[in-house]
Coordinates of C-alpha atoms and ligand atoms in Angstrom, one line a residue:
M1061 CA -0.4 -0.1 -0.3
W1062 CA 1.0 4.3 -0.6
L1063 CA 1.3 6.5 1.6
S1064 CA 1.0 10.2 1.0
L1065 CA 3.7 12.1 3.1
K1066 CA 1.6 13.1 5.2
A1067 CA 0.1 9.8 5.9
A1068 CA 3.3 8.2 6.5
H1069 CA 4.0 11.4 9.2
Q1070 CA 0.8 10.2 10.7
R1071 CA 1.9 6.3 10.3
L1072 CA 5.0 6.4 12.2
V1073 CA 4.2 8.9 14.9
D1074 CA 1.5 6.5 15.6
L1075 CA 4.0 3.6 15.7
T1076 CA 6.2 5.9 18.5
H1077 CA 4.5 7.8 20.2
H1078 CA 4.6 5.4 22.9
T1079 CA 8.2 4.8 22.7
T1080 CA 11.5 7.0 24.0
V1081 CA 12.1 8.5 20.9
P1082 CA 8.7 9.8 18.8
A1083 CA 9.5 9.8 15.2
Y1084 CA 8.5 12.1 12.5
L1085 CA 8.3 13.3 8.8
D1086 CA 6.8 16.2 9.0
H1087 CA 9.7 18.0 7.3
V1088 CA 9.8 15.6 4.4
N1089 CA 8.7 18.0 1.3
R1090 CA 9.0 17.5 -2.2
Y1091 CA 11.7 19.6 -2.0
T1092 CA 13.5 16.9 0.0
F1093 CA 13.3 14.9 -3.2
A1094 CA 15.7 17.0 -4.8
A1095 CA 18.7 16.8 -2.7
A1096 CA 18.1 12.9 -2.3
S1097 CA 16.1 9.6 -3.0
H1098 CA 15.6 8.3 0.8
V1099 CA 14.6 9.9 4.4
L1100 CA 16.2 8.4 7.5
I1101 CA 14.4 7.2 10.3
G1102 CA 16.6 6.9 13.0
D1103 CA 19.2 4.9 11.0
T1104 CA 17.0 3.8 8.2
A1105 CA 16.7 4.9 4.9
V1106 CA 13.0 4.8 3.3
R1107 CA 12.9 5.2 -0.3
G1108 CA 10.3 7.7 -1.9
Y1109 CA 8.2 6.8 -4.8
K1110 CA 6.7 9.6 -7.5
H1111 CA 4.4 9.0 -9.0
R1112 CA 1.9 11.1 -11.3
Q1113 CA 4.3 14.2 -9.6
Q1114 CA 3.6 13.1 -6.4
W1115 CA 5.9 11.8 -3.8
R1116 CA 4.7 8.8 -1.6
F1117 CA 5.7 5.9 0.9
L1118 CA 5.4 2.2 0.9
D1119 CA 3.0 1.5 4.2
R1120 CA 5.6 -1.9 4.4
E1121 CA 8.9 0.4 4.5
I1122 CA 7.7 2.7 7.3
Q1123 CA 6.4 -0.2 9.1
E1124 CA 9.6 -2.0 9.3
A1125 CA 12.1 1.3 9.3
A1126 CA 8.9 2.6 12.2
T1127 CA 9.5 -1.6 14.3
R1128 CA 13.3 -1.3 13.5
F1129 CA 13.7 1.8 15.6
A1130 CA 11.4 1.7 18.4
G1131 CA 12.8 -1.7 19.0
L1132 CA 16.1 0.0 19.9
G1133 CA 14.6 0.5 23.4
I1134 CA 16.6 3.5 23.9
D1135 CA 17.4 3.9 27.7
P1136 CA 16.5 8.4 28.5
G1137 CA 18.4 7.5 32.2
D1138 CA 21.5 5.9 30.5
L1139 CA 23.0 9.6 29.5
I1140 CA 27.0 10.2 28.3
D1141 CA 28.1 13.7 27.0
A1142 CA 27.2 14.3 23.7
G1143 CA 30.5 15.9 22.8
L1144 CA 28.9 18.3 20.9
H1145 CA 32.4 21.0 21.0
T1146 CA 34.3 18.1 18.5
G1147 CA 35.0 20.8 16.3
R1148 CA 33.7 19.4 13.0
S1149 CA 31.1 21.5 11.2
R1150 CA 28.1 19.8 9.0
T1151 CA 27.8 17.2 11.8
W1152 CA 24.3 15.8 14.0
R1153 CA 26.1 17.3 16.5
S1154 CA 27.3 20.9 15.3
R1155 CA 23.5 21.8 14.4
V1156 CA 22.1 20.5 17.5
W1157 CA 24.9 23.1 19.0
Q1158 CA 23.1 25.5 16.4
W1159 CA 20.2 25.1 17.4
I1160 CA 20.9 25.4 21.4
S1161 CA 22.6 27.9 21.3
Q1162 CA 20.4 30.0 18.6
G1163 CA 17.3 28.5 20.6
T1164 CA 18.7 30.3 24.0
Y1165 CA 19.6 33.2 22.5
E1166 CA 15.9 33.5 21.2
S1167 CA 14.4 32.0 24.3
E1168 CA 12.8 34.1 26.8
L1169 CA 14.9 32.9 30.0
P1170 CA 15.9 35.7 31.8
Q1171 CA 19.6 36.2 32.3
A1172 CA 20.4 33.6 29.9
Q1173 CA 22.4 34.4 26.5
Y1174 CA 24.2 31.5 26.6
P1175 CA 23.9 27.6 26.8
S1176 CA 26.0 28.1 30.1
D1177 CA 24.4 30.5 31.7
L1178 CA 21.8 28.1 32.0
P1179 CA 20.4 25.8 34.9
V1180 CA 21.6 22.5 35.2
G1181 CA 18.9 19.5 34.8
F1182 CA 17.6 22.0 32.2
S1183 CA 16.2 20.0 29.0
G1184 CA 16.0 21.1 25.7
Q1185 CA 12.7 20.7 25.5
Q1186 CA 11.9 24.0 27.3
L1187 CA 13.5 25.8 24.0
P1188 CA 11.7 27.8 21.7
E1189 CA 9.2 25.4 19.6
A1190 CA 10.8 26.3 16.7
F1191 CA 13.8 24.3 17.8
T1192 CA 12.6 21.3 19.1
R1193 CA 10.3 20.3 16.6
R1194 CA 13.7 20.0 14.0
T1195 CA 14.6 16.9 13.0
I1196 CA 17.7 14.8 12.4
A1197 CA 16.7 11.2 11.1
S1198 CA 13.3 12.1 11.7
T1199 CA 13.9 12.7 15.6
R1200 CA 14.3 16.0 17.7
P1201 CA 16.8 15.6 19.4
L1202 CA 16.6 18.5 22.1
A1203 CA 13.7 17.1 22.9
L1204 CA 16.1 14.2 24.3
M1205 CA 18.7 16.5 25.9
T1206 CA 19.5 17.5 29.3
W1207 CA 22.0 20.2 30.4
S1208 CA 24.4 19.0 33.5
G1209 CA 25.9 22.7 33.8
E1210 CA 28.4 21.3 31.7
V1211 CA 28.4 19.3 28.9
W1212 CA 24.8 18.8 27.2
L1213 CA 23.5 14.6 28.1
I1214 CA 22.3 12.7 25.6
P1215 CA 21.0 9.0 26.3
R1216 CA 23.4 6.6 25.2
A1217 CA 22.0 4.5 22.1
Y1218 CA 20.2 7.6 20.6
A1219 CA 23.3 8.8 20.1
A1220 CA 25.0 6.0 18.1
V1221 CA 21.8 5.4 16.3
L1222 CA 22.9 8.7 15.0
D1223 CA 26.0 8.6 14.5
R1224 CA 24.9 5.4 12.2
A1225 CA 22.3 7.4 10.4
A1226 CA 25.4 9.9 9.6
E1227 CA 27.4 6.9 8.3
V1228 CA 24.1 5.4 5.8
E1229 CA 23.7 9.3 5.2
A1230 CA 27.3 9.4 3.9
G1231 CA 27.0 6.4 2.0
L1232 CA 23.4 7.1 0.5
A1233 CA 25.2 9.8 -0.5
E1234 CA 27.4 8.8 -2.3
Q1235 CA 25.2 6.2 -4.3
D1236 CA 23.8 9.3 -5.7
K1237 CA 27.6 10.8 -7.6
V1238 CA 27.4 7.5 -9.2
C1239 CA 26.5 6.7 -12.6
S1240 CA 23.2 3.9 -12.4
G1241 CA 23.9 3.2 -16.0
C1242 CA 27.1 2.4 -15.8
G1243 CA 29.0 3.1 -12.3
A1244 CA 31.0 5.8 -13.3
L1245 CA 31.6 8.1 -10.9
A1246 CA 30.4 12.7 -11.0
G1247 CA 32.8 14.7 -10.2
R1248 CA 31.3 18.4 -9.6
E1249 CA 29.0 17.9 -12.7
Q1250 CA 25.6 17.9 -11.9
W1251 CA 24.7 14.2 -13.8
R1252 CA 21.3 13.5 -11.6
S1253 CA 18.2 14.6 -12.6
S1254 CA 14.2 14.6 -13.0
S1255 CA 12.6 12.0 -14.3
T1256 CA 8.9 11.0 -13.8
A1257 CA 9.7 8.1 -11.5
G1258 CA 11.9 10.6 -9.4
F1259 CA 15.3 11.0 -9.6
V1260 CA 17.8 9.6 -11.6
T1261 CA 22.1 10.0 -12.1
L1262 CA 23.0 8.7 -15.6
C1263 CA 26.6 9.7 -16.9
P1264 CA 25.8 11.6 -20.5
S1265 CA 27.4 8.1 -22.2
C1266 CA 24.5 6.8 -20.7
A1267 CA 21.7 9.1 -21.2
A1268 CA 22.8 9.2 -24.7
Q1269 CA 22.1 5.0 -24.5
A1270 CA 18.8 5.7 -22.7
S1271 CA 17.6 8.4 -24.8
R1272 CA 17.5 8.8 -27.8
P1273 CA 18.9 12.7 -29.6
Y1274 CA 16.1 14.1 -31.2
T1275 CA 15.6 14.7 -34.4
G1276 CA 12.6 17.9 -35.0
H1277 CA 10.2 15.1 -36.3
M1278 CA 7.9 17.0 -35.0
R1279 CA 8.0 20.3 -35.2
G1280 CA 5.2 21.9 -36.3
R1281 CA 2.9 20.2 -33.9
K1282 CA 0.0 21.3 -32.1
Y1283 CA 1.0 20.3 -28.1
T1284 CA -1.0 18.4 -26.0
K1285 CA -1.3 16.6 -22.7
T1286 CA -2.3 13.3 -24.6
L1287 CA 0.3 14.1 -27.0
A1288 CA 2.9 14.0 -24.8
K1289 CA 1.9 11.3 -22.8
R1290 CA 1.8 9.5 -25.9
S1291 CA 5.0 10.3 -26.4
P1292 CA 7.0 10.7 -23.4
A1293 CA 9.4 13.3 -23.1
E1294 CA 12.2 11.5 -21.6
V1295 CA 12.5 9.5 -24.2
F1296 CA 14.6 12.4 -25.6
L1297 CA 17.7 14.3 -25.0
C1298 CA 17.3 17.8 -24.1
R1299 CA 17.3 19.3 -26.9
M1300 CA 19.2 22.5 -25.7
C1301 CA 22.5 21.2 -23.2
P1302 CA 25.5 20.4 -24.7
Q1303 CA 26.1 17.4 -22.6
P1304 CA 23.4 14.3 -23.5
R1305 CA 21.3 14.6 -20.3
R1306 CA 17.8 13.1 -20.7
A1307 CA 15.2 15.2 -21.5
M1308 CA 11.6 15.4 -18.8
Y1309 CA 9.0 17.8 -20.6
W1310 CA 8.1 19.0 -23.6
D1311 CA 8.4 22.8 -24.1
H1312 CA 5.9 24.5 -26.8
C1313 CA 5.7 27.6 -27.3
H1314 CA 2.4 29.4 -25.2
S1315 CA 1.5 32.1 -27.7
H1316 CA 0.7 29.6 -30.9
G1317 CA 0.6 26.7 -28.9
L1318 CA 3.4 24.6 -30.8
L1319 CA 5.8 22.3 -29.8
R1320 CA 9.3 23.2 -30.2
G1321 CA 11.4 20.4 -28.5
P1322 CA 11.7 17.9 -25.3
L1323 CA 13.9 20.4 -22.8
C1324 CA 15.4 18.7 -19.1
V1325 CA 14.4 20.3 -16.1
K1326 CA 17.0 22.9 -16.1
C1327 CA 16.6 24.2 -19.2
N1328 CA 13.1 24.6 -19.0
N1329 CA 13.1 26.9 -16.5
S1330 CA 15.8 28.7 -17.7
E1331 CA 13.0 29.2 -20.8
G1332 CA 10.6 31.0 -18.7
A1333 CA 13.0 33.5 -16.9
P1334 CA 14.7 36.4 -17.9
G1335 CA 17.6 36.1 -19.6
F1336 CA 16.8 33.4 -21.4
L1337 CA 18.4 34.8 -24.9
D1338 CA 21.6 34.9 -23.3
H1339 CA 22.1 31.0 -23.5
P1340 CA 24.2 29.6 -26.6
G1341 CA 20.9 28.4 -29.2
A1342 CA 18.1 29.9 -27.4
V1343 CA 17.1 31.6 -30.0
E1344 CA 17.4 28.7 -32.7
H1345 CA 15.6 26.9 -30.1
L1346 CA 12.3 29.2 -29.9
L1347 CA 11.7 29.4 -33.3
Q1348 CA 11.9 25.9 -33.7
C1349 CA 7.9 26.6 -32.9
T1350 CA 7.2 27.1 -36.5
G1351 CA 4.0 29.7 -36.0
C1352 CA 6.9 31.9 -34.5
R1353 CA 9.4 31.5 -37.4
A1354 CA 7.2 32.3 -39.7
E1355 CA 6.2 35.6 -38.4
R1356 CA 10.0 36.2 -37.2
T1357 CA 9.1 37.1 -33.6
L1358 CA 9.6 35.6 -30.6
P1359 CA 7.5 34.7 -27.4
L1360 CA 6.1 38.1 -25.4
H1361 CA 8.3 37.6 -22.3
H1362 CA 11.4 37.2 -24.4
R1363 CA 11.1 40.7 -25.7
S1364 CA 12.9 42.1 -22.3
D1365 CA 15.8 40.1 -23.2
V1366 CA 16.2 41.8 -26.5
V1367 CA 15.4 45.2 -26.0
R1368 CA 18.4 44.8 -23.0
R1369 CA 20.7 42.9 -25.0
L1370 CA 20.1 45.8 -28.6
A1371 CA 18.1 49.3 -27.4
V1372 CA 20.5 51.7 -26.8
F1373 CA 19.6 54.7 -24.3
E1374 CA 20.2 57.7 -23.8
P1375 CA 21.9 58.7 -20.2
H1376 CA 20.8 61.6 -18.5
A1377 CA 21.4 64.9 -19.1
A1378 CA 23.9 65.5 -15.1
C1379 CA 25.5 61.2 -15.6
T1380 CA 28.8 60.9 -17.0
H1381 CA 29.0 57.0 -15.2
E1382 CA 27.6 53.7 -16.4
L1383 CA 24.0 53.9 -14.5
S1384 CA 23.7 51.9 -11.1
W1385 CA 20.9 50.2 -11.7
R1386 CA 18.3 49.1 -15.8
Y1387 CA 15.4 46.8 -15.2
F1388 CA 13.3 46.0 -18.0
C1389 CA 9.8 44.7 -18.3
V1390 CA 7.4 43.8 -20.3
E1391 CA 3.8 45.1 -21.3
A1392 CA 0.4 43.5 -22.1
D1393 CA 0.3 45.6 -25.8
G1394 CA 4.3 44.4 -26.6
S1395 CA 5.9 47.4 -25.3
V1396 CA 8.8 47.2 -23.1
V1397 CA 9.4 49.3 -20.4
A1398 CA 13.7 50.5 -19.7
R1399 CA 13.5 51.8 -15.8
F1400 CA 16.4 52.8 -15.0
Q1401 CA 18.3 54.5 -11.5
C1402 CA 20.9 56.1 -11.1
Y1403 CA 22.8 56.5 -7.0
Q1404 CA 25.4 59.0 -7.5
H1405 CA 22.9 61.7 -7.3
H1406 CA 20.9 63.8 -4.7
P1407 CA 18.6 62.8 -4.6
D1408 CA 18.7 59.5 -6.7
L1409 CA 17.7 59.2 -10.2
A1410 CA 14.9 57.6 -11.7
W1411 CA 13.1 57.4 -14.9
S1412 CA 12.0 55.2 -17.3
V1413 CA 11.7 55.0 -21.5
T1414 CA 8.8 52.8 -23.2
V1415 CA 10.1 51.3 -25.5
P1416 CA 6.8 50.6 -28.6
S1417 CA 6.1 47.5 -29.9
D1418 CA 6.1 48.3 -33.1
E1419 CA 9.5 49.1 -32.7
V1420 CA 10.8 46.2 -30.0
T1421 CA 8.8 44.2 -33.1
L1422 CA 11.9 45.1 -35.1
L1423 CA 14.0 44.8 -32.5
V1424 CA 13.2 41.2 -32.3
R1425 CA 13.7 40.4 -36.4
R1426 CA 17.4 42.4 -35.5
F1427 CA 17.4 39.4 -32.9
I1428 CA 16.9 36.8 -35.0
H1429 CA 18.9 38.1 -38.6
E1430 CA 21.6 38.9 -35.7
A1431 CA 21.4 35.4 -34.4
S1432 CA 21.1 33.3 -37.5
D1433 CA 23.6 35.1 -39.2
S1434 CA 26.8 33.7 -36.3
G1435 CA 24.8 30.3 -36.9
A1436 CA 24.0 28.0 -39.0
A1437 CA 21.2 28.2 -42.1
W1438 CA 19.0 27.5 -39.8
A1439 CA 16.9 30.4 -39.6
T1440 CA 16.4 30.3 -43.1
T1441 CA 16.1 26.3 -44.3
A1442 CA 13.2 23.9 -43.2
Ligands
ZN778 ZN1 27.0 5.9 -17.2
ZN779 ZN1 18.9 20.9 -20.8
ZN780 ZN1 6.3 26.3 -21.8
ZN781 ZN1 5.2 30.6 -31.0
ZN782 ZN1 24.0 59.4 -13.1

């Protein structure tokens, strides 16, 4: 049986709330899985599965992890020095220490600015809720910690669980850097990419084997959800990435409703944001829309990039220096408002210039022409 993230949290709470160390999954959301394919419940890794754009867990796997964790029988009275000052950063100890310091400072405890001001026997549970709710390995460490007057105490068996959890997590992070096709190790490049089945790590050569280059055979077709389902974009490589990378979406022109081609998540996102036209191959990609190509135009939201790149603006009269700030905004009628500011005057100078729509249209034509001159014959053929 599948459990939604919320249901999985409830299941885990039900199975562990009677134990010394209850476990929670309320910190898990889809962003959790952008970084890793698993979450840790104690020292057990539990996989998240993606289905129809939603993440979920297998009930059986949640139950196994919860049963194992509850069965550890952590003795709350067997306390040891948590060793929070061992100096290494990015460990559970350094994170807990940071929470305690910040929590003490932000709490309304009289005269307690620093953890060393706290009374003997002070429990981490008394810190503000924003801190006590924080989790490591799906458990809330502060609730289990006590200030001895000199060091922070933690149940011995619980500290051991957190140490093992850190090892398991480090091992999984290594796995995520390994190509699932050939076992090659990713260096600095990102091989992890999104797919409908979750995230996959594929090196360029395995990606090239798993998906094929898009040949443009869908050019001119209307984008529909049925089409995207019948011919998943994942079958193809991203048509913009210089290195082979599996595509995720059928990118399409929203003005004409026509397909432009398969793109990976990263390239698809960048198409929606200012600055897209600075990417190599951007114009060529946008003109995969046969509507845009025939009219020698680009979708409205790219007009700000064109004006930024091609229009020449006079500085204001008092100015002999570079403008400190400029911002371009496309209006609904296709005109572009350029806003300027100059901080080097008193008071600050701010003004704007509107480039009318028909002028922007000419700039767009020029931009397309110049891009095709520097590129290949793609703009005139096909
Ligand atoms: Zn590979
Ligand atoms: Zn891409
Ligand atoms: Zn789109
Ligand atoms: Zn178009
Ligand atoms: Zn100025």
